[in-house]
Each structure stands twice: as structure tokens, then as C-alpha cells.
Short mmCIF file of N, CA and C and ligand atoms in Angstrom, two decimals:
data_model
loop_
_atom_site.label_atom_id
_atom_site.label_comp_id
_atom_site.label_asym_id
_atom_site.label_seq_id
_atom_site.Cartn_x
_atom_site.Cartn_y
_atom_site.Cartn_z
N MET A 1 89.77 93.28 155.37
CA MET A 1 89.83 91.88 155.82
C MET A 1 88.51 91.17 155.50
N THR A 2 88.61 90.04 154.79
CA THR A 2 87.37 89.31 154.49
C THR A 2 87.06 88.40 155.67
N ASP A 3 85.75 88.16 155.90
CA ASP A 3 85.33 87.30 157.01
C ASP A 3 85.97 85.93 156.94
N LYS A 4 86.03 85.39 155.73
CA LYS A 4 86.55 84.05 155.52
C LYS A 4 87.96 83.87 156.12
N PHE A 5 88.76 84.91 155.99
CA PHE A 5 90.15 84.81 156.43
C PHE A 5 90.43 85.58 157.73
N GLN A 6 89.38 85.98 158.40
CA GLN A 6 89.57 86.82 159.59
C GLN A 6 90.53 86.19 160.61
N ASN A 7 90.22 84.97 161.05
CA ASN A 7 91.09 84.33 162.04
C ASN A 7 92.45 83.96 161.46
N PHE A 8 92.44 83.59 160.18
CA PHE A 8 93.71 83.22 159.55
C PHE A 8 94.64 84.44 159.52
N GLU A 9 94.10 85.60 159.24
CA GLU A 9 94.94 86.80 159.19
C GLU A 9 95.45 87.18 160.59
N ILE A 10 94.65 86.91 161.59
CA ILE A 10 95.12 87.16 162.97
C ILE A 10 96.29 86.21 163.26
N PHE A 11 96.13 84.95 162.82
CA PHE A 11 97.19 83.97 163.04
C PHE A 11 98.46 84.36 162.27
N LEU A 12 98.28 84.76 161.02
CA LEU A 12 99.43 85.18 160.21
C LEU A 12 100.19 86.33 160.87
N LYS A 13 99.45 87.26 161.42
CA LYS A 13 100.08 88.41 162.08
C LYS A 13 100.92 87.92 163.26
N SER A 14 100.39 86.94 164.00
CA SER A 14 101.17 86.46 165.14
C SER A 14 102.40 85.68 164.68
N VAL A 15 102.28 84.92 163.58
CA VAL A 15 103.45 84.22 163.01
C VAL A 15 104.49 85.25 162.54
N ASP A 16 104.02 86.28 161.85
CA ASP A 16 104.94 87.32 161.37
C ASP A 16 105.66 88.01 162.53
N ASP A 17 104.93 88.26 163.62
CA ASP A 17 105.55 88.91 164.79
C ASP A 17 106.65 88.02 165.37
N ASP A 18 106.36 86.71 165.46
CA ASP A 18 107.37 85.78 165.98
C ASP A 18 108.58 85.72 165.04
N LEU A 19 108.29 85.68 163.73
CA LEU A 19 109.39 85.59 162.76
C LEU A 19 110.25 86.85 162.78
N LYS A 20 109.62 87.97 163.01
CA LYS A 20 110.39 89.23 163.07
C LYS A 20 111.43 89.14 164.19
N LYS A 21 111.00 88.59 165.33
CA LYS A 21 111.94 88.45 166.47
C LYS A 21 113.09 87.52 166.07
N ILE A 22 112.76 86.44 165.34
CA ILE A 22 113.80 85.48 164.92
C ILE A 22 114.78 86.16 163.95
N PHE A 23 114.24 86.91 162.99
CA PHE A 23 115.11 87.61 162.04
C PHE A 23 115.98 88.64 162.77
N ASP A 24 115.37 89.36 163.70
CA ASP A 24 116.13 90.38 164.45
C ASP A 24 117.26 89.73 165.24
N TYR A 25 116.93 88.60 165.88
CA TYR A 25 117.91 87.90 166.71
C TYR A 25 119.14 87.49 165.89
N GLN A 26 118.89 87.08 164.65
CA GLN A 26 119.99 86.57 163.82
C GLN A 26 120.46 87.58 162.78
N LYS A 27 120.15 88.85 163.01
CA LYS A 27 120.36 89.83 161.94
C LYS A 27 121.80 89.95 161.46
N GLU A 28 122.77 89.66 162.31
CA GLU A 28 124.16 89.81 161.86
C GLU A 28 124.54 88.76 160.80
N TYR A 29 123.70 87.74 160.63
CA TYR A 29 123.98 86.70 159.63
C TYR A 29 123.12 86.85 158.37
N ILE A 30 122.20 87.81 158.40
CA ILE A 30 121.17 87.87 157.34
C ILE A 30 121.38 89.05 156.38
N PHE A 31 121.31 88.74 155.08
CA PHE A 31 121.55 89.76 154.05
C PHE A 31 120.38 89.86 153.08
N CYS A 32 119.17 89.52 153.54
CA CYS A 32 117.99 89.61 152.66
C CYS A 32 117.80 91.06 152.24
N LYS A 33 117.50 91.26 150.95
CA LYS A 33 117.22 92.62 150.50
C LYS A 33 116.25 92.59 149.32
N LYS A 34 115.60 93.71 149.10
CA LYS A 34 114.64 93.83 148.01
C LYS A 34 115.33 93.50 146.69
N GLY A 35 114.67 92.72 145.85
CA GLY A 35 115.24 92.40 144.54
C GLY A 35 115.94 91.06 144.53
N CYS A 36 116.20 90.50 145.72
CA CYS A 36 116.82 89.16 145.77
C CYS A 36 115.68 88.15 145.83
N SER A 37 115.71 87.20 144.91
CA SER A 37 114.60 86.23 144.87
C SER A 37 115.11 84.79 144.84
N LEU A 38 116.34 84.60 145.32
CA LEU A 38 116.94 83.26 145.27
C LEU A 38 116.05 82.19 145.91
N CYS A 39 115.39 82.53 147.02
CA CYS A 39 114.56 81.55 147.73
C CYS A 39 113.35 81.11 146.91
N CYS A 40 112.97 81.91 145.93
CA CYS A 40 111.74 81.64 145.15
C CYS A 40 112.07 81.00 143.81
N GLU A 41 113.33 80.64 143.58
CA GLU A 41 113.71 80.20 142.24
C GLU A 41 113.88 78.71 142.06
N ASN A 42 113.88 77.96 143.16
CA ASN A 42 114.11 76.52 143.01
C ASN A 42 113.54 75.78 144.22
N GLY A 43 112.23 75.63 144.25
CA GLY A 43 111.61 74.99 145.40
C GLY A 43 110.35 74.25 145.04
N ASP A 44 109.70 73.68 146.06
CA ASP A 44 108.39 73.06 145.79
C ASP A 44 107.27 73.73 146.59
N TYR A 45 107.64 74.60 147.53
CA TYR A 45 106.71 75.49 148.22
C TYR A 45 105.47 74.77 148.78
N PRO A 46 105.67 73.87 149.76
CA PRO A 46 104.52 73.17 150.33
C PRO A 46 103.62 74.13 151.13
N LEU A 47 102.34 73.90 151.05
CA LEU A 47 101.40 74.76 151.78
C LEU A 47 100.10 74.01 152.03
N SER A 48 99.32 74.54 152.94
CA SER A 48 98.04 73.91 153.28
C SER A 48 96.91 74.53 152.46
N GLN A 49 95.76 73.89 152.53
CA GLN A 49 94.59 74.34 151.77
C GLN A 49 94.25 75.81 152.07
N ILE A 50 94.24 76.15 153.33
CA ILE A 50 93.84 77.54 153.67
C ILE A 50 94.88 78.53 153.18
N GLU A 51 96.16 78.15 153.25
CA GLU A 51 97.21 79.04 152.72
C GLU A 51 97.03 79.21 151.21
N PHE A 52 96.67 78.11 150.54
CA PHE A 52 96.48 78.18 149.09
C PHE A 52 95.30 79.11 148.76
N GLU A 53 94.21 78.97 149.51
CA GLU A 53 93.04 79.82 149.24
C GLU A 53 93.40 81.29 149.49
N TYR A 54 94.22 81.53 150.49
CA TYR A 54 94.63 82.90 150.79
C TYR A 54 95.56 83.44 149.69
N LEU A 55 96.43 82.56 149.21
CA LEU A 55 97.33 82.93 148.10
C LEU A 55 96.49 83.35 146.88
N MET A 56 95.45 82.57 146.58
CA MET A 56 94.62 82.86 145.43
C MET A 56 93.76 84.12 145.66
N ASP A 57 93.50 84.43 146.92
CA ASP A 57 92.81 85.68 147.24
C ASP A 57 93.72 86.85 146.85
N GLY A 58 95.03 86.67 147.06
CA GLY A 58 96.00 87.69 146.64
C GLY A 58 96.07 87.78 145.13
N PHE A 59 96.03 86.63 144.47
CA PHE A 59 96.07 86.57 143.00
C PHE A 59 94.89 87.34 142.39
N LYS A 60 93.72 87.19 143.02
CA LYS A 60 92.49 87.84 142.55
C LYS A 60 92.64 89.36 142.50
N ASN A 61 93.49 89.89 143.39
CA ASN A 61 93.66 91.35 143.45
C ASN A 61 94.68 91.89 142.43
N LEU A 62 95.34 90.99 141.70
CA LEU A 62 96.34 91.45 140.73
C LEU A 62 95.68 91.93 139.45
N ASN A 63 96.42 92.72 138.66
CA ASN A 63 95.83 93.17 137.40
C ASN A 63 95.89 92.06 136.35
N ALA A 64 95.16 92.26 135.25
CA ALA A 64 95.02 91.21 134.24
C ALA A 64 96.37 90.78 133.67
N GLY A 65 97.26 91.75 133.48
CA GLY A 65 98.58 91.44 132.92
C GLY A 65 99.37 90.51 133.85
N GLU A 66 99.35 90.82 135.14
CA GLU A 66 100.09 89.99 136.12
C GLU A 66 99.47 88.59 136.19
N GLN A 67 98.14 88.56 136.19
CA GLN A 67 97.47 87.25 136.26
C GLN A 67 97.83 86.40 135.05
N SER A 68 97.92 87.05 133.90
CA SER A 68 98.23 86.30 132.69
C SER A 68 99.67 85.75 132.73
N ILE A 69 100.61 86.54 133.25
CA ILE A 69 102.01 86.05 133.39
C ILE A 69 102.03 84.82 134.31
N ILE A 70 101.31 84.91 135.41
CA ILE A 70 101.31 83.80 136.38
C ILE A 70 100.69 82.55 135.76
N LYS A 71 99.60 82.73 135.01
CA LYS A 71 98.97 81.56 134.36
C LYS A 71 99.94 80.91 133.38
N GLU A 72 100.66 81.74 132.64
CA GLU A 72 101.66 81.18 131.70
C GLU A 72 102.75 80.43 132.46
N ASN A 73 103.21 81.03 133.58
CA ASN A 73 104.25 80.36 134.39
C ASN A 73 103.76 79.00 134.87
N ILE A 74 102.51 78.95 135.31
CA ILE A 74 101.95 77.68 135.83
C ILE A 74 101.92 76.63 134.71
N GLU A 75 101.47 77.05 133.55
CA GLU A 75 101.42 76.10 132.41
C GLU A 75 102.80 75.54 132.11
N LYS A 76 103.80 76.43 132.12
CA LYS A 76 105.18 76.02 131.82
C LYS A 76 105.67 75.00 132.85
N ILE A 77 105.41 75.26 134.11
CA ILE A 77 105.86 74.34 135.18
C ILE A 77 105.18 72.98 135.00
N LYS A 78 103.89 73.01 134.67
CA LYS A 78 103.16 71.75 134.51
C LYS A 78 103.71 70.94 133.33
N GLN A 79 104.02 71.66 132.26
CA GLN A 79 104.57 70.97 131.08
C GLN A 79 105.94 70.37 131.37
N GLU A 80 106.75 71.12 132.09
CA GLU A 80 108.14 70.66 132.34
C GLU A 80 108.21 69.57 133.41
N LYS A 81 107.17 69.46 134.22
CA LYS A 81 107.06 68.42 135.26
C LYS A 81 108.31 68.30 136.13
N GLN A 82 108.82 69.43 136.58
CA GLN A 82 110.01 69.38 137.44
C GLN A 82 109.61 69.36 138.91
N GLU A 83 110.40 68.64 139.70
CA GLU A 83 110.14 68.56 141.15
C GLU A 83 110.31 69.94 141.79
N LEU A 84 111.40 70.60 141.41
CA LEU A 84 111.69 71.93 141.94
C LEU A 84 111.56 72.93 140.79
N TYR A 85 111.01 74.07 141.08
CA TYR A 85 110.73 75.02 140.00
C TYR A 85 110.73 76.45 140.55
N LYS A 86 110.77 77.40 139.61
CA LYS A 86 110.68 78.81 140.01
C LYS A 86 109.21 79.09 140.33
N CYS A 87 108.95 79.76 141.43
CA CYS A 87 107.57 80.01 141.83
C CYS A 87 106.84 80.81 140.74
N PRO A 88 105.65 80.36 140.33
CA PRO A 88 104.93 81.08 139.26
C PRO A 88 104.48 82.49 139.65
N PHE A 89 104.48 82.77 140.96
CA PHE A 89 104.02 84.09 141.41
C PHE A 89 105.16 85.12 141.45
N LEU A 90 106.35 84.67 141.06
CA LEU A 90 107.51 85.57 141.03
C LEU A 90 107.50 86.34 139.71
N ILE A 91 107.37 87.66 139.80
CA ILE A 91 107.38 88.49 138.59
C ILE A 91 108.45 89.57 138.75
N ASN A 92 109.37 89.63 137.78
CA ASN A 92 110.49 90.59 137.85
C ASN A 92 111.21 90.55 139.20
N ASN A 93 111.53 89.35 139.64
CA ASN A 93 112.27 89.13 140.90
C ASN A 93 111.54 89.63 142.15
N ALA A 94 110.24 89.76 142.07
CA ALA A 94 109.48 90.18 143.27
C ALA A 94 108.23 89.31 143.39
N CYS A 95 107.84 89.10 144.64
CA CYS A 95 106.64 88.28 144.87
C CYS A 95 105.41 89.13 144.58
N SER A 96 104.58 88.65 143.64
CA SER A 96 103.39 89.43 143.24
C SER A 96 102.28 89.33 144.28
N VAL A 97 102.41 88.37 145.21
CA VAL A 97 101.34 88.15 146.20
C VAL A 97 101.94 88.22 147.61
N TYR A 98 102.88 89.13 147.80
CA TYR A 98 103.71 89.16 149.01
C TYR A 98 102.90 89.08 150.32
N SER A 99 101.86 89.88 150.44
CA SER A 99 101.09 89.88 151.70
C SER A 99 100.31 88.58 151.88
N HIS A 100 100.14 87.82 150.80
CA HIS A 100 99.36 86.58 150.84
C HIS A 100 100.24 85.34 150.70
N ARG A 101 101.55 85.51 150.83
CA ARG A 101 102.45 84.37 150.61
C ARG A 101 102.30 83.34 151.73
N PRO A 102 102.60 82.07 151.41
CA PRO A 102 102.47 81.00 152.41
C PRO A 102 103.49 81.10 153.56
N PHE A 103 103.31 80.25 154.57
CA PHE A 103 104.23 80.25 155.73
C PHE A 103 105.67 80.02 155.28
N VAL A 104 105.85 79.01 154.41
CA VAL A 104 107.21 78.62 154.04
C VAL A 104 108.00 79.82 153.51
N CYS A 105 107.31 80.69 152.78
CA CYS A 105 107.97 81.86 152.20
C CYS A 105 108.36 82.86 153.29
N ARG A 106 107.57 82.91 154.35
CA ARG A 106 107.83 83.85 155.45
C ARG A 106 109.08 83.43 156.23
N THR A 107 109.43 82.14 156.15
CA THR A 107 110.61 81.66 156.89
C THR A 107 111.88 81.69 156.02
N PHE A 108 111.72 82.03 154.72
CA PHE A 108 112.89 82.05 153.84
C PHE A 108 113.98 82.93 154.43
N GLY A 109 115.19 82.42 154.44
CA GLY A 109 116.33 83.26 154.84
C GLY A 109 116.89 82.95 156.21
N VAL A 110 116.13 82.25 157.07
CA VAL A 110 116.67 81.96 158.41
C VAL A 110 117.23 80.54 158.48
N LEU A 111 118.02 80.32 159.50
CA LEU A 111 118.61 79.00 159.72
C LEU A 111 117.57 78.15 160.44
N THR A 112 117.16 77.07 159.81
CA THR A 112 116.10 76.24 160.41
C THR A 112 116.64 74.83 160.65
N GLU A 113 115.74 73.96 161.06
CA GLU A 113 116.14 72.58 161.36
C GLU A 113 115.51 71.65 160.32
N ASP A 114 116.29 70.71 159.79
CA ASP A 114 115.70 69.76 158.84
C ASP A 114 115.05 68.60 159.60
N ALA A 115 114.49 67.64 158.86
CA ALA A 115 113.75 66.54 159.49
C ALA A 115 114.61 65.73 160.44
N LYS A 116 115.94 65.73 160.20
CA LYS A 116 116.85 64.95 161.07
C LYS A 116 117.40 65.77 162.23
N GLY A 117 116.96 67.01 162.34
CA GLY A 117 117.44 67.87 163.44
C GLY A 117 118.73 68.59 163.13
N ASN A 118 119.20 68.50 161.87
CA ASN A 118 120.42 69.21 161.48
C ASN A 118 120.08 70.61 160.99
N PRO A 119 121.08 71.52 161.03
CA PRO A 119 120.78 72.86 160.52
C PRO A 119 120.49 72.84 159.02
N ALA A 120 119.43 73.50 158.62
CA ALA A 120 119.10 73.63 157.19
C ALA A 120 119.40 75.06 156.80
N PHE A 121 120.46 75.23 156.02
CA PHE A 121 120.88 76.58 155.64
C PHE A 121 120.00 77.12 154.51
N PRO A 122 119.75 78.44 154.50
CA PRO A 122 119.03 79.00 153.36
C PRO A 122 119.85 78.74 152.09
N SER A 123 119.17 78.60 150.95
CA SER A 123 119.89 78.26 149.71
C SER A 123 120.94 79.31 149.35
N CYS A 124 120.74 80.54 149.82
CA CYS A 124 121.68 81.61 149.46
C CYS A 124 123.00 81.54 150.24
N ALA A 125 123.09 80.62 151.21
CA ALA A 125 124.34 80.50 151.98
C ALA A 125 125.51 80.17 151.06
N VAL A 126 125.24 79.38 150.03
CA VAL A 126 126.33 79.01 149.11
C VAL A 126 126.65 80.13 148.11
N HIS A 127 125.83 81.18 148.11
CA HIS A 127 126.08 82.32 147.22
C HIS A 127 126.65 83.52 148.00
N GLY A 128 127.21 83.24 149.16
CA GLY A 128 127.85 84.30 149.94
C GLY A 128 126.88 85.19 150.68
N LEU A 129 125.65 84.72 150.85
CA LEU A 129 124.66 85.57 151.55
C LEU A 129 124.39 85.01 152.95
N ASN A 130 123.12 84.78 153.28
CA ASN A 130 122.76 84.46 154.67
C ASN A 130 123.53 83.27 155.24
N PHE A 131 124.12 83.49 156.39
CA PHE A 131 124.86 82.47 157.14
C PHE A 131 126.08 81.92 156.39
N SER A 132 126.45 82.57 155.29
CA SER A 132 127.56 82.03 154.49
C SER A 132 128.89 82.05 155.27
N GLN A 133 129.06 83.03 156.19
CA GLN A 133 130.35 83.11 156.89
C GLN A 133 130.54 81.98 157.90
N ILE A 134 129.47 81.28 158.22
CA ILE A 134 129.60 80.20 159.21
C ILE A 134 129.21 78.85 158.61
N TYR A 135 129.09 78.84 157.28
CA TYR A 135 128.69 77.61 156.59
C TYR A 135 129.94 76.86 156.14
N ASP A 136 130.09 75.66 156.65
CA ASP A 136 131.22 74.82 156.25
C ASP A 136 130.82 74.10 154.96
N LYS A 137 131.39 74.58 153.83
CA LYS A 137 130.97 74.08 152.51
C LYS A 137 131.29 72.61 152.31
N GLU A 138 132.36 72.15 152.93
CA GLU A 138 132.73 70.74 152.74
C GLU A 138 131.82 69.79 153.50
N LYS A 139 131.57 70.17 154.76
CA LYS A 139 130.73 69.29 155.60
C LYS A 139 129.24 69.62 155.50
N HIS A 140 128.91 70.70 154.79
CA HIS A 140 127.52 71.18 154.69
C HIS A 140 126.93 71.35 156.08
N HIS A 141 127.67 71.97 156.94
CA HIS A 141 127.23 72.09 158.32
C HIS A 141 127.62 73.45 158.89
N LEU A 142 127.07 73.73 160.05
CA LEU A 142 127.39 74.98 160.74
C LEU A 142 128.77 74.82 161.39
N SER A 143 129.64 75.82 161.19
CA SER A 143 130.97 75.74 161.77
C SER A 143 131.11 76.65 162.99
N ALA A 144 131.22 76.03 164.17
CA ALA A 144 131.39 76.81 165.41
C ALA A 144 132.71 77.58 165.35
N GLU A 145 133.69 76.99 164.66
CA GLU A 145 135.00 77.63 164.51
C GLU A 145 134.88 78.97 163.78
N LEU A 146 134.06 78.96 162.71
CA LEU A 146 133.88 80.19 161.92
C LEU A 146 133.08 81.25 162.69
N VAL A 147 132.18 80.80 163.56
CA VAL A 147 131.42 81.76 164.38
C VAL A 147 132.41 82.53 165.25
N GLU A 148 133.34 81.78 165.83
CA GLU A 148 134.33 82.40 166.72
C GLU A 148 135.32 83.26 165.94
N LYS A 149 135.82 82.68 164.85
CA LYS A 149 136.83 83.37 164.03
C LYS A 149 136.31 84.71 163.48
N ASN A 150 135.02 84.74 163.12
CA ASN A 150 134.45 85.96 162.53
C ASN A 150 133.86 86.92 163.58
N HIS A 151 134.09 86.60 164.85
CA HIS A 151 133.67 87.47 165.96
C HIS A 151 132.19 87.84 165.94
N PHE A 152 131.34 86.87 165.69
CA PHE A 152 129.90 87.17 165.75
C PHE A 152 129.48 87.33 167.21
N LYS A 153 128.49 88.17 167.42
CA LYS A 153 128.05 88.47 168.79
C LYS A 153 127.26 87.31 169.40
N ILE A 154 126.44 86.67 168.58
CA ILE A 154 125.63 85.56 169.12
C ILE A 154 125.93 84.28 168.35
N PHE A 155 125.77 83.17 169.03
CA PHE A 155 125.88 81.89 168.32
C PHE A 155 124.50 81.64 167.70
N PRO A 156 124.44 81.34 166.40
CA PRO A 156 123.12 81.24 165.76
C PRO A 156 122.29 80.10 166.32
N LYS A 157 121.06 80.41 166.61
CA LYS A 157 120.14 79.40 167.12
C LYS A 157 119.44 78.79 165.91
N ILE A 158 119.20 77.49 166.00
CA ILE A 158 118.49 76.82 164.90
C ILE A 158 117.02 76.72 165.28
N PHE A 159 116.18 77.32 164.45
CA PHE A 159 114.76 77.36 164.79
C PHE A 159 113.97 76.26 164.07
N ARG A 160 113.01 75.73 164.76
CA ARG A 160 112.12 74.71 164.15
C ARG A 160 110.94 75.46 163.55
N LEU A 161 110.95 75.57 162.22
CA LEU A 161 109.94 76.40 161.55
C LEU A 161 109.23 75.68 160.42
N SER A 162 109.13 74.36 160.53
CA SER A 162 108.42 73.63 159.47
C SER A 162 106.94 74.02 159.50
N ASN A 163 106.25 73.74 158.39
CA ASN A 163 104.81 74.03 158.34
C ASN A 163 104.08 73.31 159.48
N LYS A 164 104.54 72.07 159.77
CA LYS A 164 103.89 71.28 160.82
C LYS A 164 104.01 72.00 162.17
N VAL A 165 105.20 72.51 162.45
CA VAL A 165 105.41 73.22 163.70
C VAL A 165 104.53 74.47 163.75
N ILE A 166 104.50 75.21 162.65
CA ILE A 166 103.70 76.45 162.61
C ILE A 166 102.21 76.14 162.79
N MET A 167 101.74 75.09 162.11
CA MET A 167 100.31 74.77 162.17
C MET A 167 99.89 74.22 163.54
N ASN A 168 100.90 73.79 164.33
CA ASN A 168 100.59 73.27 165.66
C ASN A 168 100.84 74.28 166.78
N LEU A 169 101.05 75.52 166.40
CA LEU A 169 101.25 76.55 167.43
C LEU A 169 99.96 76.71 168.24
N PRO A 170 100.08 76.96 169.54
CA PRO A 170 98.88 77.12 170.38
C PRO A 170 97.90 78.16 169.83
N LYS A 171 98.46 79.21 169.20
CA LYS A 171 97.59 80.27 168.66
C LYS A 171 96.65 79.73 167.58
N ALA A 172 97.12 78.75 166.81
CA ALA A 172 96.27 78.16 165.75
C ALA A 172 95.08 77.45 166.37
N LYS A 173 95.34 76.78 167.47
CA LYS A 173 94.24 76.07 168.17
C LYS A 173 93.28 77.08 168.78
N GLU A 174 93.88 78.09 169.40
CA GLU A 174 93.07 79.15 170.04
C GLU A 174 92.11 79.79 169.02
N LEU A 175 92.59 79.96 167.79
CA LEU A 175 91.77 80.61 166.76
C LEU A 175 90.95 79.62 165.95
N ASP A 176 91.11 78.33 166.28
CA ASP A 176 90.34 77.26 165.64
C ASP A 176 90.53 77.27 164.11
N ILE A 177 91.78 77.29 163.70
CA ILE A 177 92.07 77.34 162.26
C ILE A 177 92.08 75.92 161.68
N ASN A 178 91.33 75.75 160.63
CA ASN A 178 91.33 74.46 159.93
C ASN A 178 92.22 74.61 158.70
N PHE A 179 93.42 74.03 158.75
CA PHE A 179 94.38 74.23 157.67
C PHE A 179 94.07 73.39 156.44
N GLY A 180 93.42 72.25 156.62
CA GLY A 180 93.11 71.38 155.48
C GLY A 180 94.34 70.63 155.00
N GLU A 181 94.18 70.03 153.86
CA GLU A 181 95.24 69.20 153.28
C GLU A 181 96.47 70.04 152.90
N ALA A 182 97.66 69.43 153.04
CA ALA A 182 98.88 70.14 152.64
C ALA A 182 99.53 69.41 151.46
N LYS A 183 99.99 70.17 150.49
CA LYS A 183 100.74 69.58 149.37
C LYS A 183 101.61 70.63 148.68
N ARG A 184 102.30 70.22 147.62
CA ARG A 184 103.17 71.15 146.90
C ARG A 184 102.31 72.21 146.19
N MET A 185 102.85 73.39 146.05
CA MET A 185 102.08 74.45 145.42
C MET A 185 101.54 74.04 144.05
N ILE A 186 102.38 73.45 143.24
CA ILE A 186 101.96 73.15 141.86
C ILE A 186 100.81 72.12 141.85
N ASP A 187 100.73 71.30 142.87
CA ASP A 187 99.64 70.31 142.92
C ASP A 187 98.29 70.93 143.28
N PHE A 188 98.32 72.16 143.76
CA PHE A 188 97.07 72.89 144.01
C PHE A 188 96.62 73.63 142.77
N LEU A 189 97.59 73.96 141.91
CA LEU A 189 97.29 74.89 140.81
C LEU A 189 96.67 74.20 139.58
S1 SF4 B 201 104.72 83.01 146.85
FE1 SF4 B 201 106.04 84.76 146.71
S2 SF4 B 201 107.55 84.58 148.36
FE2 SF4 B 201 106.59 82.55 148.05
S3 SF4 B 201 107.95 81.45 146.63
FE3 SF4 B 201 106.35 82.48 145.43
S4 SF4 B 201 107.24 84.45 144.81
FE4 SF4 B 201 108.47 83.63 146.52
#
């Protein structure tokens, strides 16, 4: 653990512990598995300054070959100027900086709340994966009927897991974390 990230890593551990409980609670709806990278293939991956610095701390530990692939990926994204893009840190369908990934990546796969308070389904719901059995494809909404019909044990809870919510957790204040400016990943790179 480096001194610079000491409190940040304590905070990350507490976020991970909370997220583990959320994943466990909704486990009957979740099909995340090694080798699936759908969440990393079409996004903008917003993060704060400290998350970015931590991400680059992970990058520093990679070998020259991996670093070179990531640099090429970044160049390609910049040239193509797309709003949504495949994360440059994704190599062979795996996150090359997994332990250093931003908050948003840690929440991938769960049912969250969008800015309007509606359920935001993971992108894989339309591919027959997480929460797909209760996803009403026509209304793009959670179907209480399907929860009942499929005999699920719990009604899925919608969690508020935006970066803003995470950065305002009491633990962040307790640890005096300065998150800095937040923007899209590619705008940091
Ligand atoms: S940092 Fe890792 S987990 Fe996050 S989007 Fe990129 S490859 Fe996926």
C-alpha cells in the first residue's frame, strides 16, 4: 500500500464490502462470470481525479506489452472520437487493472437507479444475463409480474450507486478523501 492511496484504499475496501452485500442479496438475478466483459465494451466510464490516479497506479504495474496495447487502444479511441467506447484497459476480455478499477466498474452488473429514479438495468439484461428474466423489453422496465411468474425469492431492490452517492458516503468524509474533478475516462487520458 502506498502512502498516497492509504485512505483511498481503506475507502475502496469499505465500498467493496458494501457492494458484496448488494451482489449477494441479488444473487439469484446475477450471472456475472470470468471472461464476460459486456460492461466494459460500450461506456464512458466516469471517474474522479483520485480514481484516475489510482487507475494509473495499476497501469504502472503492468508489463511493457500490456502498457503498449493500452496506449494503442487510447489512441484509437481518441481518433474515433466516440461518446461510448470499449475501455482501453480491457485486454483479452479481462480488466488489466482489476484491483485499481474505478467505482463505476465495481457496480457493473447490479440493478441501480438512473437520474430520474427509474431502474437502470445492466447492459447485459438484453443479452439474457443479469436481471433479464424480470426485464420488460417493451417497456424497458422492471416487471413485477415476471418476478412473481419466475418464482424469485426476493423482489429486487434498486440501489442508488452513482459516483456522487459513493463519494458522499460518510466513510469518505471520515477518511477525508479529496476526490477532485470528475469526468469521462477518455478525457483524463
Ligand atoms: S477499468 Fe476494467 S472493469 Fe473498468 S471498464 Fe475498464 S476494463 Fe472494465
